[in-house]
Amino acid sequence: VKLLPLLNITAESLMIPSEKVAHVQMNNPLEHALLILVKSGYSAVPVLDTSYKFKGTIGKNIILNRILGLERFEMEKLSEVRVDEVVNQTIPCVQKQDDFLTCLKTVIDYPFVCVVDQEGYFDGILTRRAILKQLNKYIHV
Amino acid sequence: VKLLPLLNITAESLMIPSEKVAHVQMNNPLEHALLILVKSGYSAVPVLDTSYKFKGTIGKNIILNRILGLERFEMEKLSEVRVDEVVNQTIPCVQKQDDFLTCLKTVIDYPFVCVVDQEGYFDGILTRRAILKQLNKYIHV
Ligand SMILES: Nc1ncnc2c1ncn2[C@@H]1O[C@@H]2COP(=O)(O)O[C@H]3[C@@H](O)[C@H](n4cnc5c(N)ncnc54)O[C@@H]3COP(=O)(O)O[C@H]2[C@H]1O
Ligand SMILES: Nc1ncnc2c1ncn2[C@@H]1O[C@@H]2COP(=O)(O)O[C@H]3[C@@H](O)[C@H](n4cnc5c(N)ncnc54)O[C@@H]3COP(=O)(O)O[C@H]2[C@H]1O
């Protein structure tokens, strides 16, 4: 099994570029974020600010947990609470030039990680599927 | 890089056994399924019947899509619709003795696959995280 070519692959060649990534903005109400998540079908998506800098991620679970009251889901809160109040900022990031082993390590505990540049602008996302496809390709060589 | 020991690992040694897997039943209302999903934090979980046979999976997206009306999420449908009306039955399954390469191939397109025996009884789930952890361990040897 020749794994050497795999080790030279960078995040940039594996990532989904920003223009193909569904995202929401920090100042959106949760109602808009939940609609984007349900329509796109994704569990979670990146959150950006108005200048396209990466701020974190938001997922269906964060939103549903926020509106789950004692007796029911309090749907009215969806229009009252904004994304910036519940955004998850603990997602690791990588840079375009990071190598395959770094990328593999970061997706062990996260379905996707974000690719950002040195100033924090959003370049794209690196998914577990992209990493697994590459590994499956090289493991048969 | 010595990958040979990796190839002899089976699904059984990597799976999360059934007693540790959150699941719902076919005859549960969607309200119960959504609560299990929000409380456990999982995007989707296996669906079993009363004799513990594997029937499919259900996730937050299937449920939210089902109750999304023209103007709002119609929460009352959560108590009117049952899991068996929306269960996703297209998830691939593996068996306990399947080898690592088979397991790797099946999780490329699915966050998890179910491990079932020859009669269709549920043994556990095989997650992308378990596969990635093993690959990361052997790729450094
Ligand atoms: N529309 C679709 N068509 C075909 N397959 C689909 C799909 N939506 C989801 N999947 C499959 O389900 C996996 C988990 O999706 P999830 O939404 O939980 O988790 C996703 C989602 O949160 C995020 N993601 C992926 N692509 C995205 C995009 N274009 N924009 C925003 N977020 C994305 O990255 C996570 C991992 O994605 P990954 O591709 O590794 O893994 C995906 C993919 O294998
Ligand atoms: N409570 C928690 N503590 C720590 N990390 C957590 C976590 N919940 C989720 N994660 C992390 O997020 C990933 C995606 O979870 P998700 O719920 O979308 O997708 C999960 C979920 O749908 C299902 N799953 C995992 N463990 C489960 C369990 N014990 N019972 C039922 N379903 C499970 O398998 C999918 C893939 O799981 P995987 O472990 O590869 O990947 C998990 C794991 O890395």
PDB file of N, CA and C in Angstrom, chain B residues 52-134:
ATOM      1  N   TYR B  52     -36.963  -6.097  18.669  1.00  0.00           N
ATOM      2  CA  TYR B  52     -35.572  -5.662  18.539  1.00  0.00           C
ATOM      3  C   TYR B  52     -34.962  -5.957  17.171  1.00  0.00           C
ATOM      4  N   LYS B  53     -35.798  -6.051  16.159  1.00  0.00           N
ATOM      5  CA  LYS B  53     -35.268  -6.174  14.792  1.00  0.00           C
ATOM      6  C   LYS B  53     -35.056  -4.776  14.241  1.00  0.00           C
ATOM      7  N   PHE B  54     -33.995  -4.625  13.412  1.00  0.00           N
ATOM      8  CA  PHE B  54     -33.673  -3.332  12.822  1.00  0.00           C
ATOM      9  C   PHE B  54     -34.658  -2.999  11.705  1.00  0.00           C
ATOM     10  N   LYS B  55     -35.239  -1.780  11.733  1.00  0.00           N
ATOM     11  CA  LYS B  55     -36.233  -1.398  10.714  1.00  0.00           C
ATOM     12  C   LYS B  55     -35.789  -0.199   9.867  1.00  0.00           C
ATOM     13  N   GLY B  56     -34.797   0.569  10.350  1.00  0.00           N
ATOM     14  CA  GLY B  56     -34.374   1.758   9.599  1.00  0.00           C
ATOM     15  C   GLY B  56     -33.845   2.813  10.547  1.00  0.00           C
ATOM     16  N   THR B  57     -33.809   4.067  10.091  1.00  0.00           N
ATOM     17  CA  THR B  57     -33.337   5.153  10.960  1.00  0.00           C
ATOM     18  C   THR B  57     -34.297   6.334  10.887  1.00  0.00           C
ATOM     19  N   ILE B  58     -34.205   7.210  11.889  1.00  0.00           N
ATOM     20  CA  ILE B  58     -34.997   8.438  11.849  1.00  0.00           C
ATOM     21  C   ILE B  58     -34.141   9.580  12.371  1.00  0.00           C
ATOM     22  N   GLY B  59     -34.262  10.739  11.744  1.00  0.00           N
ATOM     23  CA  GLY B  59     -33.441  11.885  12.128  1.00  0.00           C
ATOM     24  C   GLY B  59     -34.287  13.138  12.250  1.00  0.00           C
ATOM     25  N   LYS B  60     -33.629  14.179  12.790  1.00  0.00           N
ATOM     26  CA  LYS B  60     -34.358  15.442  12.990  1.00  0.00           C
ATOM     27  C   LYS B  60     -34.870  15.993  11.669  1.00  0.00           C
ATOM     28  N   ASN B  61     -34.096  15.818  10.598  1.00  0.00           N
ATOM     29  CA  ASN B  61     -34.516  16.419   9.335  1.00  0.00           C
ATOM     30  C   ASN B  61     -35.792  15.807   8.772  1.00  0.00           C
ATOM     31  N   ILE B  62     -35.891  14.483   8.877  1.00  0.00           N
ATOM     32  CA  ILE B  62     -37.107  13.811   8.397  1.00  0.00           C
ATOM     33  C   ILE B  62     -38.319  14.350   9.155  1.00  0.00           C
ATOM     34  N   ILE B  63     -38.179  14.479  10.473  1.00  0.00           N
ATOM     35  CA  ILE B  63     -39.309  14.926  11.314  1.00  0.00           C
ATOM     36  C   ILE B  63     -39.665  16.379  11.015  1.00  0.00           C
ATOM     37  N   LEU B  64     -38.652  17.251  10.979  1.00  0.00           N
ATOM     38  CA  LEU B  64     -38.941  18.677  10.737  1.00  0.00           C
ATOM     39  C   LEU B  64     -39.494  18.891   9.332  1.00  0.00           C
ATOM     40  N   ASN B  65     -39.017  18.139   8.353  1.00  0.00           N
ATOM     41  CA  ASN B  65     -39.560  18.247   6.992  1.00  0.00           C
ATOM     42  C   ASN B  65     -41.036  17.854   6.961  1.00  0.00           C
ATOM     43  N   ARG B  66     -41.374  16.855   7.756  1.00  0.00           N
ATOM     44  CA  ARG B  66     -42.740  16.320   7.776  1.00  0.00           C
ATOM     45  C   ARG B  66     -43.728  17.328   8.368  1.00  0.00           C
ATOM     46  N   ILE B  67     -43.244  18.144   9.340  1.00  0.00           N
ATOM     47  CA  ILE B  67     -44.178  19.064  10.002  1.00  0.00           C
ATOM     48  C   ILE B  67     -44.077  20.491   9.462  1.00  0.00           C
ATOM     49  N   LEU B  68     -43.157  20.712   8.494  1.00  0.00           N
ATOM     50  CA  LEU B  68     -42.997  22.061   7.944  1.00  0.00           C
ATOM     51  C   LEU B  68     -44.138  22.367   6.992  1.00  0.00           C
ATOM     52  N   GLY B  69     -45.023  23.258   7.404  1.00  0.00           N
ATOM     53  CA  GLY B  69     -46.166  23.654   6.571  1.00  0.00           C
ATOM     54  C   GLY B  69     -45.782  24.882   5.763  1.00  0.00           C
ATOM     55  N   LEU B  70     -46.783  25.536   5.140  1.00  0.00           N
ATOM     56  CA  LEU B  70     -46.494  26.691   4.291  1.00  0.00           C
ATOM     57  C   LEU B  70     -46.036  27.894   5.107  1.00  0.00           C
ATOM     58  N   GLU B  71     -46.593  28.040   6.313  1.00  0.00           N
ATOM     59  CA  GLU B  71     -46.319  29.264   7.073  1.00  0.00           C
ATOM     60  C   GLU B  71     -45.534  29.004   8.349  1.00  0.00           C
ATOM     61  N   ARG B  72     -45.598  27.767   8.869  1.00  0.00           N
ATOM     62  CA  ARG B  72     -44.936  27.521  10.162  1.00  0.00           C
ATOM     63  C   ARG B  72     -44.710  26.011  10.320  1.00  0.00           C
ATOM     64  N   PHE B  73     -43.953  25.665  11.377  1.00  0.00           N
ATOM     65  CA  PHE B  73     -43.809  24.247  11.726  1.00  0.00           C
ATOM     66  C   PHE B  73     -45.087  23.835  12.452  1.00  0.00           C
ATOM     67  N   GLU B  74     -45.808  22.862  11.891  1.00  0.00           N
ATOM     68  CA  GLU B  74     -47.109  22.475  12.464  1.00  0.00           C
ATOM     69  C   GLU B  74     -46.880  21.449  13.572  1.00  0.00           C
ATOM     70  N   MET B  75     -46.597  21.951  14.777  1.00  0.00           N
ATOM     71  CA  MET B  75     -46.165  21.104  15.899  1.00  0.00           C
ATOM     72  C   MET B  75     -47.212  20.053  16.281  1.00  0.00           C
ATOM     73  N   GLU B  76     -48.494  20.343  16.001  1.00  0.00           N
ATOM     74  CA  GLU B  76     -49.525  19.384  16.394  1.00  0.00           C
ATOM     75  C   GLU B  76     -49.371  18.049  15.669  1.00  0.00           C
ATOM     76  N   LYS B  77     -48.719  18.079  14.495  1.00  0.00           N
ATOM     77  CA  LYS B  77     -48.539  16.815  13.751  1.00  0.00           C
ATOM     78  C   LYS B  77     -47.616  15.854  14.494  1.00  0.00           C
ATOM     79  N   LEU B  78     -46.789  16.389  15.412  1.00  0.00           N
ATOM     80  CA  LEU B  78     -45.834  15.532  16.126  1.00  0.00           C
ATOM     81  C   LEU B  78     -46.534  14.431  16.900  1.00  0.00           C
ATOM     82  N   SER B  79     -47.756  14.711  17.388  1.00  0.00           N
ATOM     83  CA  SER B  79     -48.460  13.686  18.171  1.00  0.00           C
ATOM     84  C   SER B  79     -49.376  12.861  17.270  1.00  0.00           C
ATOM     85  N   GLU B  80     -49.566  13.321  16.012  1.00  0.00           N
ATOM     86  CA  GLU B  80     -50.499  12.604  15.115  1.00  0.00           C
ATOM     87  C   GLU B  80     -49.791  11.603  14.206  1.00  0.00           C
ATOM     88  N   VAL B  81     -48.497  11.847  13.933  1.00  0.00           N
ATOM     89  CA  VAL B  81     -47.779  10.991  12.971  1.00  0.00           C
ATOM     90  C   VAL B  81     -46.853  10.035  13.738  1.00  0.00           C
ATOM     91  N   ARG B  82     -46.741   8.771  13.251  1.00  0.00           N
ATOM     92  CA  ARG B  82     -45.878   7.799  13.928  1.00  0.00           C
ATOM     93  C   ARG B  82     -44.573   7.593  13.170  1.00  0.00           C
ATOM     94  N   VAL B  83     -43.573   7.076  13.860  1.00  0.00           N
ATOM     95  CA  VAL B  83     -42.253   6.837  13.258  1.00  0.00           C
ATOM     96  C   VAL B  83     -42.363   5.958  12.013  1.00  0.00           C
ATOM     97  N   ASP B  84     -43.215   4.932  12.056  1.00  0.00           N
ATOM     98  CA  ASP B  84     -43.255   3.997  10.913  1.00  0.00           C
ATOM     99  C   ASP B  84     -43.739   4.649   9.619  1.00  0.00           C
ATOM    100  N   GLU B  85     -44.355   5.860   9.720  1.00  0.00           N
ATOM    101  CA  GLU B  85     -44.798   6.552   8.492  1.00  0.00           C
ATOM    102  C   GLU B  85     -43.646   7.291   7.803  1.00  0.00           C
ATOM    103  N   VAL B  86     -42.547   7.570   8.527  1.00  0.00           N
ATOM    104  CA  VAL B  86     -41.464   8.379   7.929  1.00  0.00           C
ATOM    105  C   VAL B  86     -40.088   7.715   8.029  1.00  0.00           C
ATOM    106  N   VAL B  87     -40.031   6.515   8.622  1.00  0.00           N
ATOM    107  CA  VAL B  87     -38.740   5.845   8.833  1.00  0.00           C
ATOM    108  C   VAL B  87     -37.963   5.742   7.518  1.00  0.00           C
ATOM    109  N   ASN B  88     -36.627   5.988   7.606  1.00  0.00           N
ATOM    110  CA  ASN B  88     -35.753   5.911   6.437  1.00  0.00           C
ATOM    111  C   ASN B  88     -35.176   4.497   6.352  1.00  0.00           C
ATOM    112  N   GLN B  89     -35.545   3.784   5.291  1.00  0.00           N
ATOM    113  CA  GLN B  89     -35.111   2.376   5.218  1.00  0.00           C
ATOM    114  C   GLN B  89     -34.009   2.149   4.187  1.00  0.00           C
ATOM    115  N   THR B  90     -33.295   3.255   3.815  1.00  0.00           N
ATOM    116  CA  THR B  90     -32.255   3.079   2.787  1.00  0.00           C
ATOM    117  C   THR B  90     -30.853   3.010   3.381  1.00  0.00           C
ATOM    118  N   ILE B  91     -30.741   2.852   4.694  1.00  0.00           N
ATOM    119  CA  ILE B  91     -29.410   2.806   5.325  1.00  0.00           C
ATOM    120  C   ILE B  91     -28.796   1.424   5.113  1.00  0.00           C
ATOM    121  N   PRO B  92     -27.535   1.362   4.641  1.00  0.00           N
ATOM    122  CA  PRO B  92     -26.884   0.057   4.471  1.00  0.00           C
ATOM    123  C   PRO B  92     -26.567  -0.571   5.839  1.00  0.00           C
ATOM    124  N   CYS B  93     -26.508  -1.896   5.849  1.00  0.00           N
ATOM    125  CA  CYS B  93     -26.155  -2.603   7.081  1.00  0.00           C
ATOM    126  C   CYS B  93     -24.921  -3.474   6.836  1.00  0.00           C
ATOM    127  N   VAL B  94     -24.229  -3.785   7.923  1.00  0.00           N
ATOM    128  CA  VAL B  94     -23.127  -4.747   7.852  1.00  0.00           C
ATOM    129  C   VAL B  94     -23.381  -5.810   8.915  1.00  0.00           C
ATOM    130  N   GLN B  95     -22.562  -6.881   8.859  1.00  0.00           N
ATOM    131  CA  GLN B  95     -22.666  -7.920   9.887  1.00  0.00           C
ATOM    132  C   GLN B  95     -21.419  -7.879  10.756  1.00  0.00           C
ATOM    133  N   LYS B  96     -21.500  -8.454  11.944  1.00  0.00           N
ATOM    134  CA  LYS B  96     -20.421  -8.414  12.939  1.00  0.00           C
ATOM    135  C   LYS B  96     -19.069  -8.850  12.379  1.00  0.00           C
ATOM    136  N   GLN B  97     -19.100  -9.846  11.475  1.00  0.00           N
ATOM    137  CA  GLN B  97     -17.825 -10.414  11.032  1.00  0.00           C
ATOM    138  C   GLN B  97     -17.282  -9.721   9.777  1.00  0.00           C
ATOM    139  N   ASP B  98     -17.969  -8.694   9.292  1.00  0.00           N
ATOM    140  CA  ASP B  98     -17.470  -7.992   8.088  1.00  0.00           C
ATOM    141  C   ASP B  98     -16.130  -7.319   8.400  1.00  0.00           C
ATOM    142  N   ASP B  99     -15.265  -7.250   7.357  1.00  0.00           N
ATOM    143  CA  ASP B  99     -13.916  -6.733   7.611  1.00  0.00           C
ATOM    144  C   ASP B  99     -13.848  -5.203   7.501  1.00  0.00           C
ATOM    145  N   PHE B 100     -12.678  -4.658   7.846  1.00  0.00           N
ATOM    146  CA  PHE B 100     -12.498  -3.209   7.928  1.00  0.00           C
ATOM    147  C   PHE B 100     -12.767  -2.504   6.605  1.00  0.00           C
ATOM    148  N   LEU B 101     -12.275  -3.069   5.493  1.00  0.00           N
ATOM    149  CA  LEU B 101     -12.450  -2.385   4.197  1.00  0.00           C
ATOM    150  C   LEU B 101     -13.935  -2.281   3.827  1.00  0.00           C
ATOM    151  N   THR B 102     -14.707  -3.309   4.151  1.00  0.00           N
ATOM    152  CA  THR B 102     -16.165  -3.261   3.918  1.00  0.00           C
ATOM    153  C   THR B 102     -16.773  -2.155   4.777  1.00  0.00           C
ATOM    154  N   CYS B 103     -16.373  -2.079   6.029  1.00  0.00           N
ATOM    155  CA  CYS B 103     -16.893  -1.049   6.942  1.00  0.00           C
ATOM    156  C   CYS B 103     -16.530   0.347   6.438  1.00  0.00           C
ATOM    157  N   LEU B 104     -15.279   0.520   6.001  1.00  0.00           N
ATOM    158  CA  LEU B 104     -14.839   1.832   5.502  1.00  0.00           C
ATOM    159  C   LEU B 104     -15.693   2.253   4.304  1.00  0.00           C
ATOM    160  N   LYS B 105     -15.929   1.322   3.384  1.00  0.00           N
ATOM    161  CA  LYS B 105     -16.712   1.666   2.186  1.00  0.00           C
ATOM    162  C   LYS B 105     -18.117   2.121   2.538  1.00  0.00           C
ATOM    163  N   THR B 106     -18.736   1.465   3.534  1.00  0.00           N
ATOM    164  CA  THR B 106     -20.150   1.797   3.812  1.00  0.00           C
ATOM    165  C   THR B 106     -20.297   3.147   4.501  1.00  0.00           C
ATOM    166  N   VAL B 107     -19.288   3.619   5.258  1.00  0.00           N
ATOM    167  CA  VAL B 107     -19.461   4.901   5.973  1.00  0.00           C
ATOM    168  C   VAL B 107     -19.023   6.100   5.142  1.00  0.00           C
ATOM    169  N   ILE B 108     -18.606   5.867   3.883  1.00  0.00           N
ATOM    170  CA  ILE B 108     -18.252   7.021   3.043  1.00  0.00           C
ATOM    171  C   ILE B 108     -19.466   7.919   2.866  1.00  0.00           C
ATOM    172  N   ASP B 109     -20.628   7.331   2.619  1.00  0.00           N
ATOM    173  CA  ASP B 109     -21.818   8.145   2.360  1.00  0.00           C
ATOM    174  C   ASP B 109     -22.797   8.218   3.524  1.00  0.00           C
ATOM    175  N   TYR B 110     -22.490   7.588   4.651  1.00  0.00           N
ATOM    176  CA  TYR B 110     -23.410   7.598   5.798  1.00  0.00           C
ATOM    177  C   TYR B 110     -22.646   7.829   7.105  1.00  0.00           C
ATOM    178  N   PRO B 111     -23.150   8.733   7.975  1.00  0.00           N
ATOM    179  CA  PRO B 111     -22.472   8.974   9.254  1.00  0.00           C
ATOM    180  C   PRO B 111     -22.360   7.711  10.107  1.00  0.00           C
ATOM    181  N   PHE B 112     -23.335   6.819  10.001  1.00  0.00           N
ATOM    182  CA  PHE B 112     -23.250   5.522  10.679  1.00  0.00           C
ATOM    183  C   PHE B 112     -24.026   4.482   9.881  1.00  0.00           C
ATOM    184  N   VAL B 113     -23.627   3.216  10.072  1.00  0.00           N
ATOM    185  CA  VAL B 113     -24.389   2.106   9.488  1.00  0.00           C
ATOM    186  C   VAL B 113     -24.747   1.149  10.620  1.00  0.00           C
ATOM    187  N   CYS B 114     -25.757   0.332  10.415  1.00  0.00           N
ATOM    188  CA  CYS B 114     -26.195  -0.566  11.481  1.00  0.00           C
ATOM    189  C   CYS B 114     -25.591  -1.960  11.300  1.00  0.00           C
ATOM    190  N   VAL B 115     -25.307  -2.576  12.434  1.00  0.00           N
ATOM    191  CA  VAL B 115     -24.790  -3.945  12.445  1.00  0.00           C
ATOM    192  C   VAL B 115     -25.954  -4.853  12.818  1.00  0.00           C
ATOM    193  N   VAL B 116     -26.301  -5.753  11.913  1.00  0.00           N
ATOM    194  CA  VAL B 116     -27.425  -6.669  12.175  1.00  0.00           C
ATOM    195  C   VAL B 116     -26.963  -8.112  11.954  1.00  0.00           C
ATOM    196  N   ASP B 117     -27.685  -9.067  12.564  1.00  0.00           N
ATOM    197  CA  ASP B 117     -27.309 -10.478  12.353  1.00  0.00           C
ATOM    198  C   ASP B 117     -28.140 -11.053  11.210  1.00  0.00           C
ATOM    199  N   GLN B 118     -27.956 -12.353  10.961  1.00  0.00           N
ATOM    200  CA  GLN B 118     -28.592 -12.934   9.774  1.00  0.00           C
ATOM    201  C   GLN B 118     -30.116 -12.884   9.814  1.00  0.00           C
ATOM    202  N   GLU B 119     -30.686 -12.876  11.044  1.00  0.00           N
ATOM    203  CA  GLU B 119     -32.159 -12.822  11.117  1.00  0.00           C
ATOM    204  C   GLU B 119     -32.655 -11.378  11.121  1.00  0.00           C
ATOM    205  N   GLY B 120     -31.720 -10.420  11.104  1.00  0.00           N
ATOM    206  CA  GLY B 120     -32.158  -9.018  11.078  1.00  0.00           C
ATOM    207  C   GLY B 120     -32.229  -8.378  12.448  1.00  0.00           C
ATOM    208  N   TYR B 121     -31.772  -9.086  13.501  1.00  0.00           N
ATOM    209  CA  TYR B 121     -31.769  -8.479  14.841  1.00  0.00           C
ATOM    210  C   TYR B 121     -30.628  -7.471  14.955  1.00  0.00           C
ATOM    211  N   PHE B 122     -30.859  -6.429  15.737  1.00  0.00           N
ATOM    212  CA  PHE B 122     -29.953  -5.296  15.849  1.00  0.00           C
ATOM    213  C   PHE B 122     -28.807  -5.596  16.822  1.00  0.00           C
ATOM    214  N   ASP B 123     -27.552  -5.505  16.335  1.00  0.00           N
ATOM    215  CA  ASP B 123     -26.383  -5.766  17.188  1.00  0.00           C
ATOM    216  C   ASP B 123     -25.706  -4.477  17.658  1.00  0.00           C
ATOM    217  N   GLY B 124     -25.779  -3.406  16.839  1.00  0.00           N
ATOM    218  CA  GLY B 124     -25.099  -2.161  17.207  1.00  0.00           C
ATOM    219  C   GLY B 124     -24.932  -1.252  16.006  1.00  0.00           C
ATOM    220  N   ILE B 125     -24.169  -0.151  16.202  1.00  0.00           N
ATOM    221  CA  ILE B 125     -23.905   0.734  15.059  1.00  0.00           C
ATOM    222  C   ILE B 125     -22.400   0.925  14.876  1.00  0.00           C
ATOM    223  N   LEU B 126     -22.042   1.167  13.640  1.00  0.00           N
ATOM    224  CA  LEU B 126     -20.657   1.418  13.271  1.00  0.00           C
ATOM    225  C   LEU B 126     -20.582   2.871  12.815  1.00  0.00           C
ATOM    226  N   THR B 127     -19.795   3.713  13.516  1.00  0.00           N
ATOM    227  CA  THR B 127     -19.778   5.142  13.206  1.00  0.00           C
ATOM    228  C   THR B 127     -18.538   5.552  12.422  1.00  0.00           C
ATOM    229  N   ARG B 128     -18.654   6.716  11.750  1.00  0.00           N
ATOM    230  CA  ARG B 128     -17.502   7.252  11.018  1.00  0.00           C
ATOM    231  C   ARG B 128     -16.354   7.524  11.989  1.00  0.00           C
ATOM    232  N   ARG B 129     -16.688   7.976  13.178  1.00  0.00           N
ATOM    233  CA  ARG B 129     -15.654   8.312  14.154  1.00  0.00           C
ATOM    234  C   ARG B 129     -14.803   7.084  14.505  1.00  0.00           C
ATOM    235  N   ALA B 130     -15.451   5.925  14.673  1.00  0.00           N
ATOM    236  CA  ALA B 130     -14.712   4.699  15.017  1.00  0.00           C
ATOM    237  C   ALA B 130     -13.756   4.324  13.878  1.00  0.00           C
ATOM    238  N   ILE B 131     -14.227   4.466  12.643  1.00  0.00           N
ATOM    239  CA  ILE B 131     -13.390   4.140  11.477  1.00  0.00           C
ATOM    240  C   ILE B 131     -12.215   5.117  11.382  1.00  0.00           C
ATOM    241  N   LEU B 132     -12.495   6.405  11.556  1.00  0.00           N
ATOM    242  CA  LEU B 132     -11.437   7.425  11.445  1.00  0.00           C
ATOM    243  C   LEU B 132     -10.392   7.264  12.550  1.00  0.00           C
ATOM    244  N   LYS B 133     -10.818   6.925  13.755  1.00  0.00           N
ATOM    245  CA  LYS B 133      -9.875   6.730  14.871  1.00  0.00           C
ATOM    246  C   LYS B 133      -8.906   5.594  14.558  1.00  0.00           C
ATOM    247  N   GLN B 134      -9.422   4.506  13.996  1.00  0.00           N
ATOM    248  CA  GLN B 134      -8.565   3.364  13.643  1.00  0.00           C
ATOM    249  C   GLN B 134      -7.586   3.748  12.535  1.00  0.00           C
TER     250      GLN B 134
END
